[in-house]
Amino acid sequence: GAGVSQTPSNKVTEKGKYVELRCDPISGHTALYWYRQSLGQGPEFLIYFQGTGAADDSGLPNDRFFAVRPEGSVSTLKIQRTERGDSAVYLCASSLMLTGTGEQFFGPGTRLTVL
Amino acid sequence: LAKTTQPISMDSYEGQEVNITCSHNNIATNDYITWYQQFPSQGPRFIIQGYKTKVTNEVASLFIPADRKSSTLSLPRVSLSDTAVYYCLVGNNAGNMLTFGGGTRLMVKP
């Protein structure tokens, strides 16, 4: 079956603009995670969902970042008033159930560039 | 959250066995140790996971000593395609999400 997909693959925007990044998890996976990865760094946890609810959003850097998963499948990461420091690759992952131990399946990421 | 420490980079040659060691001195009793591999422009990919002693799958082995304060990922007979960044993580199912460190950049040379 299909893996985790993310759209767009690349997004270039201007400082101050609003962006939405989409993640389609593997069908049947109840847990969904968002990470952010800067060049040369490991992925940084942002938020995870169990079903429709955000189980832990402690990794979101500030209130400009918000994520939703209204039907327990597709998720959207929303960034308001983008800043140049938001430039990074945003990774989405899913797993069968909420897990800090088992396998998470990652998408290819969305590269966000804020000019 | 348990933190991990890995070498920043390692070099090897095709056909050699590569061992990457990760330190996790404050690992909790219910934490598992998981290793991921990441190629450029791709998301990380799960390699192997273990709790104690030794785990082996078709691509790697994971050695964990009795005190569990470190672990070693062993890649047998590496090839050029094993050039990637390898991340060691510790976590459990009690809401303790995965924390990636800086990873180890493995360069396999011909």
mmCIF file with all atom_site columns, N, CA, C and O in Angstrom, chain B residues 3-6 11 15 18 22-23 31 36-37 43 46 49-50 55 58 61 65 70 94 100 102-104:
data_model
loop_
_atom_site.group_PDB
_atom_site.id
_atom_site.type_symbol
_atom_site.label_atom_id
_atom_site.label_alt_id
_atom_site.label_comp_id
_atom_site.label_asym_id
_atom_site.label_entity_id
_atom_site.label_seq_id
_atom_site.pdbx_PDB_ins_code
_atom_site.Cartn_x
_atom_site.Cartn_y
_atom_site.Cartn_z
_atom_site.occupancy
_atom_site.B_iso_or_equiv
_atom_site.pdbx_formal_charge
_atom_site.auth_seq_id
_atom_site.auth_comp_id
_atom_site.auth_asym_id
_atom_site.auth_atom_id
_atom_site.pdbx_PDB_model_num
ATOM 1   N N  . LYS B 1 3   ? 18.305 11.379 27.119 1.00 0.00 ? 3   LYS B N  1
ATOM 2   C CA . LYS B 1 3   ? 19.065 11.932 26.002 1.00 0.00 ? 3   LYS B CA 1
ATOM 3   C C  . LYS B 1 3   ? 20.069 10.913 25.517 1.00 0.00 ? 3   LYS B C  1
ATOM 4   O O  . LYS B 1 3   ? 20.497 10.035 26.247 1.00 0.00 ? 3   LYS B O  1
ATOM 5   N N  . THR B 1 4   ? 20.448 11.072 24.263 1.00 0.00 ? 4   THR B N  1
ATOM 6   C CA . THR B 1 4   ? 21.396 10.141 23.665 1.00 0.00 ? 4   THR B CA 1
ATOM 7   C C  . THR B 1 4   ? 22.602 10.898 23.141 1.00 0.00 ? 4   THR B C  1
ATOM 8   O O  . THR B 1 4   ? 22.501 12.061 22.749 1.00 0.00 ? 4   THR B O  1
ATOM 9   N N  . THR B 1 5   ? 23.737 10.233 23.129 1.00 0.00 ? 5   THR B N  1
ATOM 10  C CA . THR B 1 5   ? 24.980 10.784 22.606 1.00 0.00 ? 5   THR B CA 1
ATOM 11  C C  . THR B 1 5   ? 25.575 9.795  21.629 1.00 0.00 ? 5   THR B C  1
ATOM 12  O O  . THR B 1 5   ? 25.758 8.620  21.962 1.00 0.00 ? 5   THR B O  1
ATOM 13  N N  . GLN B 1 6   ? 25.854 10.272 20.412 1.00 0.00 ? 6   GLN B N  1
ATOM 14  C CA . GLN B 1 6   ? 26.442 9.432  19.363 1.00 0.00 ? 6   GLN B CA 1
ATOM 15  C C  . GLN B 1 6   ? 27.614 10.172 18.744 1.00 0.00 ? 6   GLN B C  1
ATOM 16  O O  . GLN B 1 6   ? 27.657 11.410 18.791 1.00 0.00 ? 6   GLN B O  1
ATOM 17  N N  . ASP B 1 11  ? 33.611 6.909  9.210  1.00 0.00 ? 11  ASP B N  1
ATOM 18  C CA . ASP B 1 11  ? 33.953 6.474  7.859  1.00 0.00 ? 11  ASP B CA 1
ATOM 19  C C  . ASP B 1 11  ? 34.180 4.966  7.857  1.00 0.00 ? 11  ASP B C  1
ATOM 20  O O  . ASP B 1 11  ? 34.673 4.406  8.848  1.00 0.00 ? 11  ASP B O  1
ATOM 21  N N  . GLY B 1 15  ? 32.102 -3.568 2.470  1.00 0.00 ? 15  GLY B N  1
ATOM 22  C CA . GLY B 1 15  ? 32.409 -4.912 2.915  1.00 0.00 ? 15  GLY B CA 1
ATOM 23  C C  . GLY B 1 15  ? 32.774 -5.020 4.377  1.00 0.00 ? 15  GLY B C  1
ATOM 24  O O  . GLY B 1 15  ? 32.803 -6.129 4.928  1.00 0.00 ? 15  GLY B O  1
ATOM 25  N N  . VAL B 1 18  ? 30.317 -2.289 10.455 1.00 0.00 ? 18  VAL B N  1
ATOM 26  C CA . VAL B 1 18  ? 30.316 -0.993 11.114 1.00 0.00 ? 18  VAL B CA 1
ATOM 27  C C  . VAL B 1 18  ? 29.539 -1.089 12.417 1.00 0.00 ? 18  VAL B C  1
ATOM 28  O O  . VAL B 1 18  ? 28.427 -1.625 12.449 1.00 0.00 ? 18  VAL B O  1
ATOM 29  N N  . CYS B 1 22  ? 25.863 4.229  20.924 1.00 0.00 ? 22  CYS B N  1
ATOM 30  C CA . CYS B 1 22  ? 25.046 5.333  21.435 1.00 0.00 ? 22  CYS B CA 1
ATOM 31  C C  . CYS B 1 22  ? 25.017 5.257  22.958 1.00 0.00 ? 22  CYS B C  1
ATOM 32  O O  . CYS B 1 22  ? 24.827 4.179  23.521 1.00 0.00 ? 22  CYS B O  1
ATOM 33  N N  . SER B 1 23  ? 25.228 6.387  23.602 1.00 0.00 ? 23  SER B N  1
ATOM 34  C CA . SER B 1 23  ? 25.143 6.440  25.065 1.00 0.00 ? 23  SER B CA 1
ATOM 35  C C  . SER B 1 23  ? 23.795 7.020  25.482 1.00 0.00 ? 23  SER B C  1
ATOM 36  O O  . SER B 1 23  ? 23.357 8.020  24.925 1.00 0.00 ? 23  SER B O  1
ATOM 37  N N  . ASP B 1 31  ? 11.893 2.314  28.945 1.00 0.00 ? 31  ASP B N  1
ATOM 38  C CA . ASP B 1 31  ? 12.319 2.832  27.641 1.00 0.00 ? 31  ASP B CA 1
ATOM 39  C C  . ASP B 1 31  ? 12.844 1.719  26.748 1.00 0.00 ? 31  ASP B C  1
ATOM 40  O O  . ASP B 1 31  ? 13.551 0.809  27.219 1.00 0.00 ? 31  ASP B O  1
ATOM 41  N N  . TYR B 1 36  ? 17.059 4.602  13.682 1.00 0.00 ? 36  TYR B N  1
ATOM 42  C CA . TYR B 1 36  ? 16.513 4.993  12.390 1.00 0.00 ? 36  TYR B CA 1
ATOM 43  C C  . TYR B 1 36  ? 17.660 5.358  11.456 1.00 0.00 ? 36  TYR B C  1
ATOM 44  O O  . TYR B 1 36  ? 18.731 5.794  11.892 1.00 0.00 ? 36  TYR B O  1
ATOM 45  N N  . GLN B 1 37  ? 17.392 5.220  10.167 1.00 0.00 ? 37  GLN B N  1
ATOM 46  C CA . GLN B 1 37  ? 18.342 5.578  9.111  1.00 0.00 ? 37  GLN B CA 1
ATOM 47  C C  . GLN B 1 37  ? 17.700 6.667  8.259  1.00 0.00 ? 37  GLN B C  1
ATOM 48  O O  . GLN B 1 37  ? 16.494 6.609  7.982  1.00 0.00 ? 37  GLN B O  1
ATOM 49  N N  . GLY B 1 43  ? 12.555 10.980 4.578  1.00 0.00 ? 43  GLY B N  1
ATOM 50  C CA . GLY B 1 43  ? 12.282 10.878 5.994  1.00 0.00 ? 43  GLY B CA 1
ATOM 51  C C  . GLY B 1 43  ? 13.040 9.710  6.600  1.00 0.00 ? 43  GLY B C  1
ATOM 52  O O  . GLY B 1 43  ? 13.493 8.810  5.888  1.00 0.00 ? 43  GLY B O  1
ATOM 53  N N  . PHE B 1 46  ? 12.839 3.285  9.956  1.00 0.00 ? 46  PHE B N  1
ATOM 54  C CA . PHE B 1 46  ? 13.103 2.391  11.085 1.00 0.00 ? 46  PHE B CA 1
ATOM 55  C C  . PHE B 1 46  ? 14.065 1.282  10.676 1.00 0.00 ? 46  PHE B C  1
ATOM 56  O O  . PHE B 1 46  ? 13.926 0.684  9.604  1.00 0.00 ? 46  PHE B O  1
ATOM 57  N N  . GLN B 1 49  ? 14.874 -2.218 16.773 1.00 0.00 ? 49  GLN B N  1
ATOM 58  C CA . GLN B 1 49  ? 14.525 -1.791 18.127 1.00 0.00 ? 49  GLN B CA 1
ATOM 59  C C  . GLN B 1 49  ? 14.806 -2.924 19.103 1.00 0.00 ? 49  GLN B C  1
ATOM 60  O O  . GLN B 1 49  ? 14.654 -4.102 18.756 1.00 0.00 ? 49  GLN B O  1
ATOM 61  N N  . GLY B 1 50  ? 15.198 -2.537 20.322 1.00 0.00 ? 50  GLY B N  1
ATOM 62  C CA . GLY B 1 50  ? 15.438 -3.551 21.336 1.00 0.00 ? 50  GLY B CA 1
ATOM 63  C C  . GLY B 1 50  ? 15.252 -3.012 22.731 1.00 0.00 ? 50  GLY B C  1
ATOM 64  O O  . GLY B 1 50  ? 15.205 -1.789 22.946 1.00 0.00 ? 50  GLY B O  1
ATOM 65  N N  . VAL B 1 55  ? 19.326 -8.063 19.581 1.00 0.00 ? 55  VAL B N  1
ATOM 66  C CA . VAL B 1 55  ? 18.248 -8.208 18.613 1.00 0.00 ? 55  VAL B CA 1
ATOM 67  C C  . VAL B 1 55  ? 18.871 -8.224 17.222 1.00 0.00 ? 55  VAL B C  1
ATOM 68  O O  . VAL B 1 55  ? 19.786 -7.446 16.961 1.00 0.00 ? 55  VAL B O  1
ATOM 69  N N  . GLU B 1 58  ? 17.072 -8.613 9.418  1.00 0.00 ? 58  GLU B N  1
ATOM 70  C CA . GLU B 1 58  ? 17.719 -8.872 8.138  1.00 0.00 ? 58  GLU B CA 1
ATOM 71  C C  . GLU B 1 58  ? 18.741 -7.805 7.745  1.00 0.00 ? 58  GLU B C  1
ATOM 72  O O  . GLU B 1 58  ? 19.539 -8.024 6.841  1.00 0.00 ? 58  GLU B O  1
ATOM 73  N N  . SER B 1 61  ? 22.074 -5.678 13.586 1.00 0.00 ? 61  SER B N  1
ATOM 74  C CA . SER B 1 61  ? 21.979 -6.235 14.933 1.00 0.00 ? 61  SER B CA 1
ATOM 75  C C  . SER B 1 61  ? 22.097 -5.103 15.931 1.00 0.00 ? 61  SER B C  1
ATOM 76  O O  . SER B 1 61  ? 22.744 -4.083 15.658 1.00 0.00 ? 61  SER B O  1
ATOM 77  N N  . PRO B 1 65  ? 23.969 -3.811 26.516 1.00 0.00 ? 65  PRO B N  1
ATOM 78  C CA . PRO B 1 65  ? 24.532 -4.439 27.717 1.00 0.00 ? 65  PRO B CA 1
ATOM 79  C C  . PRO B 1 65  ? 23.512 -4.456 28.848 1.00 0.00 ? 65  PRO B C  1
ATOM 80  O O  . PRO B 1 65  ? 22.465 -3.814 28.767 1.00 0.00 ? 65  PRO B O  1
ATOM 81  N N  . SER B 1 70  ? 24.036 2.056  27.263 1.00 0.00 ? 70  SER B N  1
ATOM 82  C CA . SER B 1 70  ? 24.520 2.282  25.908 1.00 0.00 ? 70  SER B CA 1
ATOM 83  C C  . SER B 1 70  ? 23.951 1.196  25.009 1.00 0.00 ? 70  SER B C  1
ATOM 84  O O  . SER B 1 70  ? 23.375 0.213  25.501 1.00 0.00 ? 70  SER B O  1
ATOM 85  N N  . ALA B 1 94  ? 4.516  5.607  27.308 1.00 0.00 ? 94  ALA B N  1
ATOM 86  C CA . ALA B 1 94  ? 3.827  6.412  28.309 1.00 0.00 ? 94  ALA B CA 1
ATOM 87  C C  . ALA B 1 94  ? 3.806  7.873  27.929 1.00 0.00 ? 94  ALA B C  1
ATOM 88  O O  . ALA B 1 94  ? 3.995  8.745  28.753 1.00 0.00 ? 94  ALA B O  1
ATOM 89  N N  . PHE B 1 100 ? 14.922 12.801 18.650 1.00 0.00 ? 100 PHE B N  1
ATOM 90  C CA . PHE B 1 100 ? 16.087 12.550 17.816 1.00 0.00 ? 100 PHE B CA 1
ATOM 91  C C  . PHE B 1 100 ? 17.235 13.455 18.254 1.00 0.00 ? 100 PHE B C  1
ATOM 92  O O  . PHE B 1 100 ? 17.041 14.634 18.478 1.00 0.00 ? 100 PHE B O  1
ATOM 93  N N  . GLY B 1 102 ? 21.469 14.393 17.212 1.00 0.00 ? 102 GLY B N  1
ATOM 94  C CA . GLY B 1 102 ? 22.113 14.843 15.982 1.00 0.00 ? 102 GLY B CA 1
ATOM 95  C C  . GLY B 1 102 ? 22.425 13.732 15.002 1.00 0.00 ? 102 GLY B C  1
ATOM 96  O O  . GLY B 1 102 ? 22.669 13.983 13.828 1.00 0.00 ? 102 GLY B O  1
ATOM 97  N N  . GLY B 1 103 ? 22.441 12.494 15.478 1.00 0.00 ? 103 GLY B N  1
ATOM 98  C CA . GLY B 1 103 ? 22.701 11.369 14.596 1.00 0.00 ? 103 GLY B CA 1
ATOM 99  C C  . GLY B 1 103 ? 24.181 11.192 14.286 1.00 0.00 ? 103 GLY B C  1
ATOM 100 O O  . GLY B 1 103 ? 25.032 12.032 14.620 1.00 0.00 ? 103 GLY B O  1
ATOM 101 N N  . THR B 1 104 ? 24.494 10.081 13.640 1.00 0.00 ? 104 THR B N  1
ATOM 102 C CA . THR B 1 104 ? 25.846 9.762  13.191 1.00 0.00 ? 104 THR B CA 1
ATOM 103 C C  . THR B 1 104 ? 25.853 9.678  11.676 1.00 0.00 ? 104 THR B C  1
ATOM 104 O O  . THR B 1 104 ? 25.104 8.889  11.090 1.00 0.00 ? 104 THR B O  1
#
